[in-house]
Amino acid sequence: MQTRVLTGITTTGTPHLGNYVGAIRPAVAASRRADVDAFYFMADYHALIKSDDPARIERSRLEIAATWLAAGLDPDRVTFYRQSDIPEIPELTWFLTCVTAKGLLNRAHAYKAAVDKNAAAGEDPDAGVTAGLYMYPVLMAADILAFDANKVPVGRDQIQHIEMARDIAQRFNHTYGREFFVLPEVVIEEQVATLPGLDGRKMSKSYDNTIPLFAGGQKQLRESIMRIVTDSRGPDEPKDPDSSSLFTIFRAFASEAESAAFRQALLDGIGWGEAKQVLFERIEADVAPMRERYEALMARPAQIEERLREGAQKARAIATPKLAELRDAIGLRAIVAPAAGVSQPERRAAAKADKLPRFASFRDPDGSFRFRLFSAEGEELLLSAPFADPKAAGALQKRIRTLGAPAAVVQLSSLALVLELDGEAVASSPEYADEQARDDALARLREALERLAAQE
Ligand code: TRP
């Protein structure tokens, strides 16, 4: 089974070495794992909360997309997209907003920090606070829940946001009586290095102590490295590797053997200027080929745009049916659709009482009528074929309800299951990761059919 790993990249600022080592490099490595289904996106709606400068927003999106692609992110394996290309995200944000307690948002760290700052300055508590900042956690929950992400790798400062996404998902599931959303888990990468910046503090845009990854080219990289603060030990005096930023940064790029050699050179009293040159050459060996790709991409922005549009298409293939299901569940249904399935209070009662498998009807964007069958636990088991006539879809549901497991003809179609009635394929399961997973799902499907029939 693949784990869906999703994370958002804020599109403000220009990527620096700390971003590369702390976020980009590990995320690209993770995306290559066979057991990971990676969703990486540029959180440009979130960026609007921090910046109202259109040129900056535009520039930053381009640079960041080019950086991730140049660093080896393969958009054929990863779903790589822009948040603002997915209209389902703001739509879901509103659905979630309507079940989110205002009090929960009052407790968000970023909002509270703004209020505390205002209080200290004797200002109105909400001075300068936009509703966008206040709603930030709900938008982030929608980013995650629209795709049923299992794992969300983030920095420590984002843990509370993931907890809120879980709270909001649970609230929604409870209100509407079914496990609509996977509850996401936070992943904190303990292993990845945090790089010191030019002044020895953590490398961060807010300290203005960064070494740019690509901006300014090789020349800028070298100049920045030459500006890293060192102690005043002269040439030939032994240097302490463990208190030296140069060594910490070096280690983030080098092998064990290279690091051991550099450590020894410092102990042997290599001059700081020469040590910086060694560090520059080591980083440049990794960065140069990426920079070349970066420059080629930046010269052809249309290529980047095309990649991102393809990514949005892949992402929407998941989010669109998900939102259709949610719209249906909350009562935003076509007026002409049959009253298929059960009413909301009934559904709630059923969910609470004896947990039955259930159907959810929806309309495809092309207007046809479909439904899904979910297990009592909320797993999607089947998706019906499309029907032009809602009555035909309703009649099929009725037949599936009364079918029972022994009478069900289920065909295997490579990694999916296909339900047949009268020799016709009428519904199919999702694609499973392997045959074992598919066969396990078949058992669950049979169990669900059995339970439905027992109810009739
Ligand atoms: N808020 C995150 C950050 O500042 C970026 C982000 C937006 C995100 N949406 C997300 C991260 C969804 C993970 C999942 O780093």
PDB file of N, CA, C and O and ligand atoms in Angstrom, residues 6-10 41 43 46 50 83 136 140 143-144 152-154 157-158 161-162, ligand 1:
ATOM      1  N   LEU A   6       1.641  14.468   1.789  1.00  0.00           N
ATOM      2  CA  LEU A   6       1.304  15.755   1.171  1.00  0.00           C
ATOM      3  C   LEU A   6       1.957  16.885   1.941  1.00  0.00           C
ATOM      4  O   LEU A   6       1.959  16.878   3.172  1.00  0.00           O
ATOM      5  N   THR A   7       2.521  17.824   1.216  1.00  0.00           N
ATOM      6  CA  THR A   7       2.984  19.015   1.930  1.00  0.00           C
ATOM      7  C   THR A   7       2.918  20.249   1.054  1.00  0.00           C
ATOM      8  O   THR A   7       2.969  20.158  -0.170  1.00  0.00           O
ATOM      9  N   GLY A   8       2.752  21.378   1.701  1.00  0.00           N
ATOM     10  CA  GLY A   8       2.647  22.657   1.015  1.00  0.00           C
ATOM     11  C   GLY A   8       3.933  23.434   1.159  1.00  0.00           C
ATOM     12  O   GLY A   8       4.610  23.362   2.183  1.00  0.00           O
ATOM     13  N   ILE A   9       4.261  24.162   0.110  1.00  0.00           N
ATOM     14  CA  ILE A   9       5.482  24.954   0.086  1.00  0.00           C
ATOM     15  C   ILE A   9       5.040  26.404   0.021  1.00  0.00           C
ATOM     16  O   ILE A   9       4.355  26.788  -0.934  1.00  0.00           O
ATOM     17  N   THR A  10       5.393  27.192   1.024  1.00  0.00           N
ATOM     18  CA  THR A  10       4.945  28.588   0.978  1.00  0.00           C
ATOM     19  C   THR A  10       5.748  29.334  -0.078  1.00  0.00           C
ATOM     20  O   THR A  10       6.960  29.194  -0.176  1.00  0.00           O
ATOM     21  N   PHE A  41       2.671  20.808  -3.207  1.00  0.00           N
ATOM     22  CA  PHE A  41       2.044  21.925  -3.914  1.00  0.00           C
ATOM     23  C   PHE A  41       2.549  23.254  -3.396  1.00  0.00           C
ATOM     24  O   PHE A  41       3.044  23.364  -2.271  1.00  0.00           O
ATOM     25  N   ALA A  43       1.770  26.672  -1.984  1.00  0.00           N
ATOM     26  CA  ALA A  43       0.661  27.235  -1.208  1.00  0.00           C
ATOM     27  C   ALA A  43       0.547  28.726  -1.517  1.00  0.00           C
ATOM     28  O   ALA A  43       0.829  29.586  -0.683  1.00  0.00           O
ATOM     29  N   HIS A  46      -2.037  30.743   0.507  1.00  0.00           N
ATOM     30  CA  HIS A  46      -1.471  31.134   1.804  1.00  0.00           C
ATOM     31  C   HIS A  46      -0.529  32.323   1.649  1.00  0.00           C
ATOM     32  O   HIS A  46      -0.458  33.181   2.528  1.00  0.00           O
ATOM     33  N   LYS A  50       0.394  36.753   3.417  1.00  0.00           N
ATOM     34  CA  LYS A  50       1.629  37.432   3.842  1.00  0.00           C
ATOM     35  C   LYS A  50       2.042  38.563   2.918  1.00  0.00           C
ATOM     36  O   LYS A  50       2.849  39.398   3.299  1.00  0.00           O
ATOM     37  N   GLN A  83      -1.737  25.396  -5.500  1.00  0.00           N
ATOM     38  CA  GLN A  83      -2.986  25.432  -4.736  1.00  0.00           C
ATOM     39  C   GLN A  83      -4.059  26.227  -5.483  1.00  0.00           C
ATOM     40  O   GLN A  83      -5.210  25.822  -5.568  1.00  0.00           O
ATOM     41  N   TYR A 136      -6.276  30.970   8.251  1.00  0.00           N
ATOM     42  CA  TYR A 136      -5.140  30.193   7.731  1.00  0.00           C
ATOM     43  C   TYR A 136      -5.245  28.699   8.050  1.00  0.00           C
ATOM     44  O   TYR A 136      -5.106  27.854   7.166  1.00  0.00           O
ATOM     45  N   MET A 140      -5.533  25.495   5.347  1.00  0.00           N
ATOM     46  CA  MET A 140      -4.519  24.442   5.382  1.00  0.00           C
ATOM     47  C   MET A 140      -5.169  23.068   5.589  1.00  0.00           C
ATOM     48  O   MET A 140      -4.751  22.075   4.990  1.00  0.00           O
ATOM     49  N   ASP A 143      -6.433  21.958   2.271  1.00  0.00           N
ATOM     50  CA  ASP A 143      -5.321  21.467   1.434  1.00  0.00           C
ATOM     51  C   ASP A 143      -5.093  19.978   1.667  1.00  0.00           C
ATOM     52  O   ASP A 143      -4.814  19.221   0.745  1.00  0.00           O
ATOM     53  N   ILE A 144      -5.149  19.616   2.931  1.00  0.00           N
ATOM     54  CA  ILE A 144      -4.777  18.257   3.334  1.00  0.00           C
ATOM     55  C   ILE A 144      -5.948  17.303   3.139  1.00  0.00           C
ATOM     56  O   ILE A 144      -5.805  16.211   2.587  1.00  0.00           O
ATOM     57  N   VAL A 152       1.762  14.215   6.733  1.00  0.00           N
ATOM     58  CA  VAL A 152       2.074  15.582   6.342  1.00  0.00           C
ATOM     59  C   VAL A 152       3.405  15.986   6.973  1.00  0.00           C
ATOM     60  O   VAL A 152       3.465  16.283   8.166  1.00  0.00           O
ATOM     61  N   PRO A 153       4.483  15.973   6.201  1.00  0.00           N
ATOM     62  CA  PRO A 153       5.766  16.391   6.752  1.00  0.00           C
ATOM     63  C   PRO A 153       5.845  17.913   6.818  1.00  0.00           C
ATOM     64  O   PRO A 153       5.611  18.585   5.819  1.00  0.00           O
ATOM     65  N   VAL A 154       6.140  18.426   7.982  1.00  0.00           N
ATOM     66  CA  VAL A 154       6.221  19.884   8.163  1.00  0.00           C
ATOM     67  C   VAL A 154       7.281  20.214   9.209  1.00  0.00           C
ATOM     68  O   VAL A 154       7.787  19.326   9.898  1.00  0.00           O
ATOM     69  N   ASP A 157       6.948  24.307  13.680  1.00  0.00           N
ATOM     70  CA  ASP A 157       6.013  25.422  13.843  1.00  0.00           C
ATOM     71  C   ASP A 157       4.633  25.121  13.244  1.00  0.00           C
ATOM     72  O   ASP A 157       3.695  25.871  13.457  1.00  0.00           O
ATOM     73  N   GLN A 158       4.532  24.019  12.490  1.00  0.00           N
ATOM     74  CA  GLN A 158       3.257  23.706  11.827  1.00  0.00           C
ATOM     75  C   GLN A 158       2.467  22.601  12.528  1.00  0.00           C
ATOM     76  O   GLN A 158       1.389  22.229  12.070  1.00  0.00           O
ATOM     77  N   HIS A 161      -1.111  23.264  13.335  1.00  0.00           N
ATOM     78  CA  HIS A 161      -2.007  23.315  12.170  1.00  0.00           C
ATOM     79  C   HIS A 161      -2.486  21.922  11.774  1.00  0.00           C
ATOM     80  O   HIS A 161      -3.627  21.749  11.356  1.00  0.00           O
ATOM     81  N   ILE A 162      -1.602  20.946  11.885  1.00  0.00           N
ATOM     82  CA  ILE A 162      -2.015  19.582  11.528  1.00  0.00           C
ATOM     83  C   ILE A 162      -3.004  19.056  12.572  1.00  0.00           C
ATOM     84  O   ILE A 162      -3.983  18.384  12.240  1.00  0.00           O
TER      85      ILE A 162
HETATM   86  N1  TRP B   1       1.702  26.485   6.371  1.00  0.00           N
HETATM   87  C1  TRP B   1       2.754  25.708   5.793  1.00  0.00           C
HETATM   88  C2  TRP B   1       4.093  26.381   6.081  1.00  0.00           C
HETATM   89  O1  TRP B   1       4.129  27.560   6.347  1.00  0.00           O
HETATM   90  C3  TRP B   1       2.585  25.560   4.288  1.00  0.00           C
HETATM   91  C4  TRP B   1       1.348  24.787   3.985  1.00  0.00           C
HETATM   92  C5  TRP B   1       0.195  25.260   3.457  1.00  0.00           C
HETATM   93  C6  TRP B   1       1.176  23.410   4.204  1.00  0.00           C
HETATM   94  N2  TRP B   1      -0.709  24.262   3.325  1.00  0.00           N
HETATM   95  C7  TRP B   1      -0.155  23.114   3.770  1.00  0.00           C
HETATM   96  C8  TRP B   1       1.996  22.405   4.716  1.00  0.00           C
HETATM   97  C9  TRP B   1      -0.662  21.823   3.856  1.00  0.00           C
HETATM   98  C10 TRP B   1       1.486  21.112   4.803  1.00  0.00           C
HETATM   99  C11 TRP B   1       0.169  20.835   4.375  1.00  0.00           C
HETATM  100  O2  TRP B   1       5.105  25.728   6.030  1.00  0.00           O
END
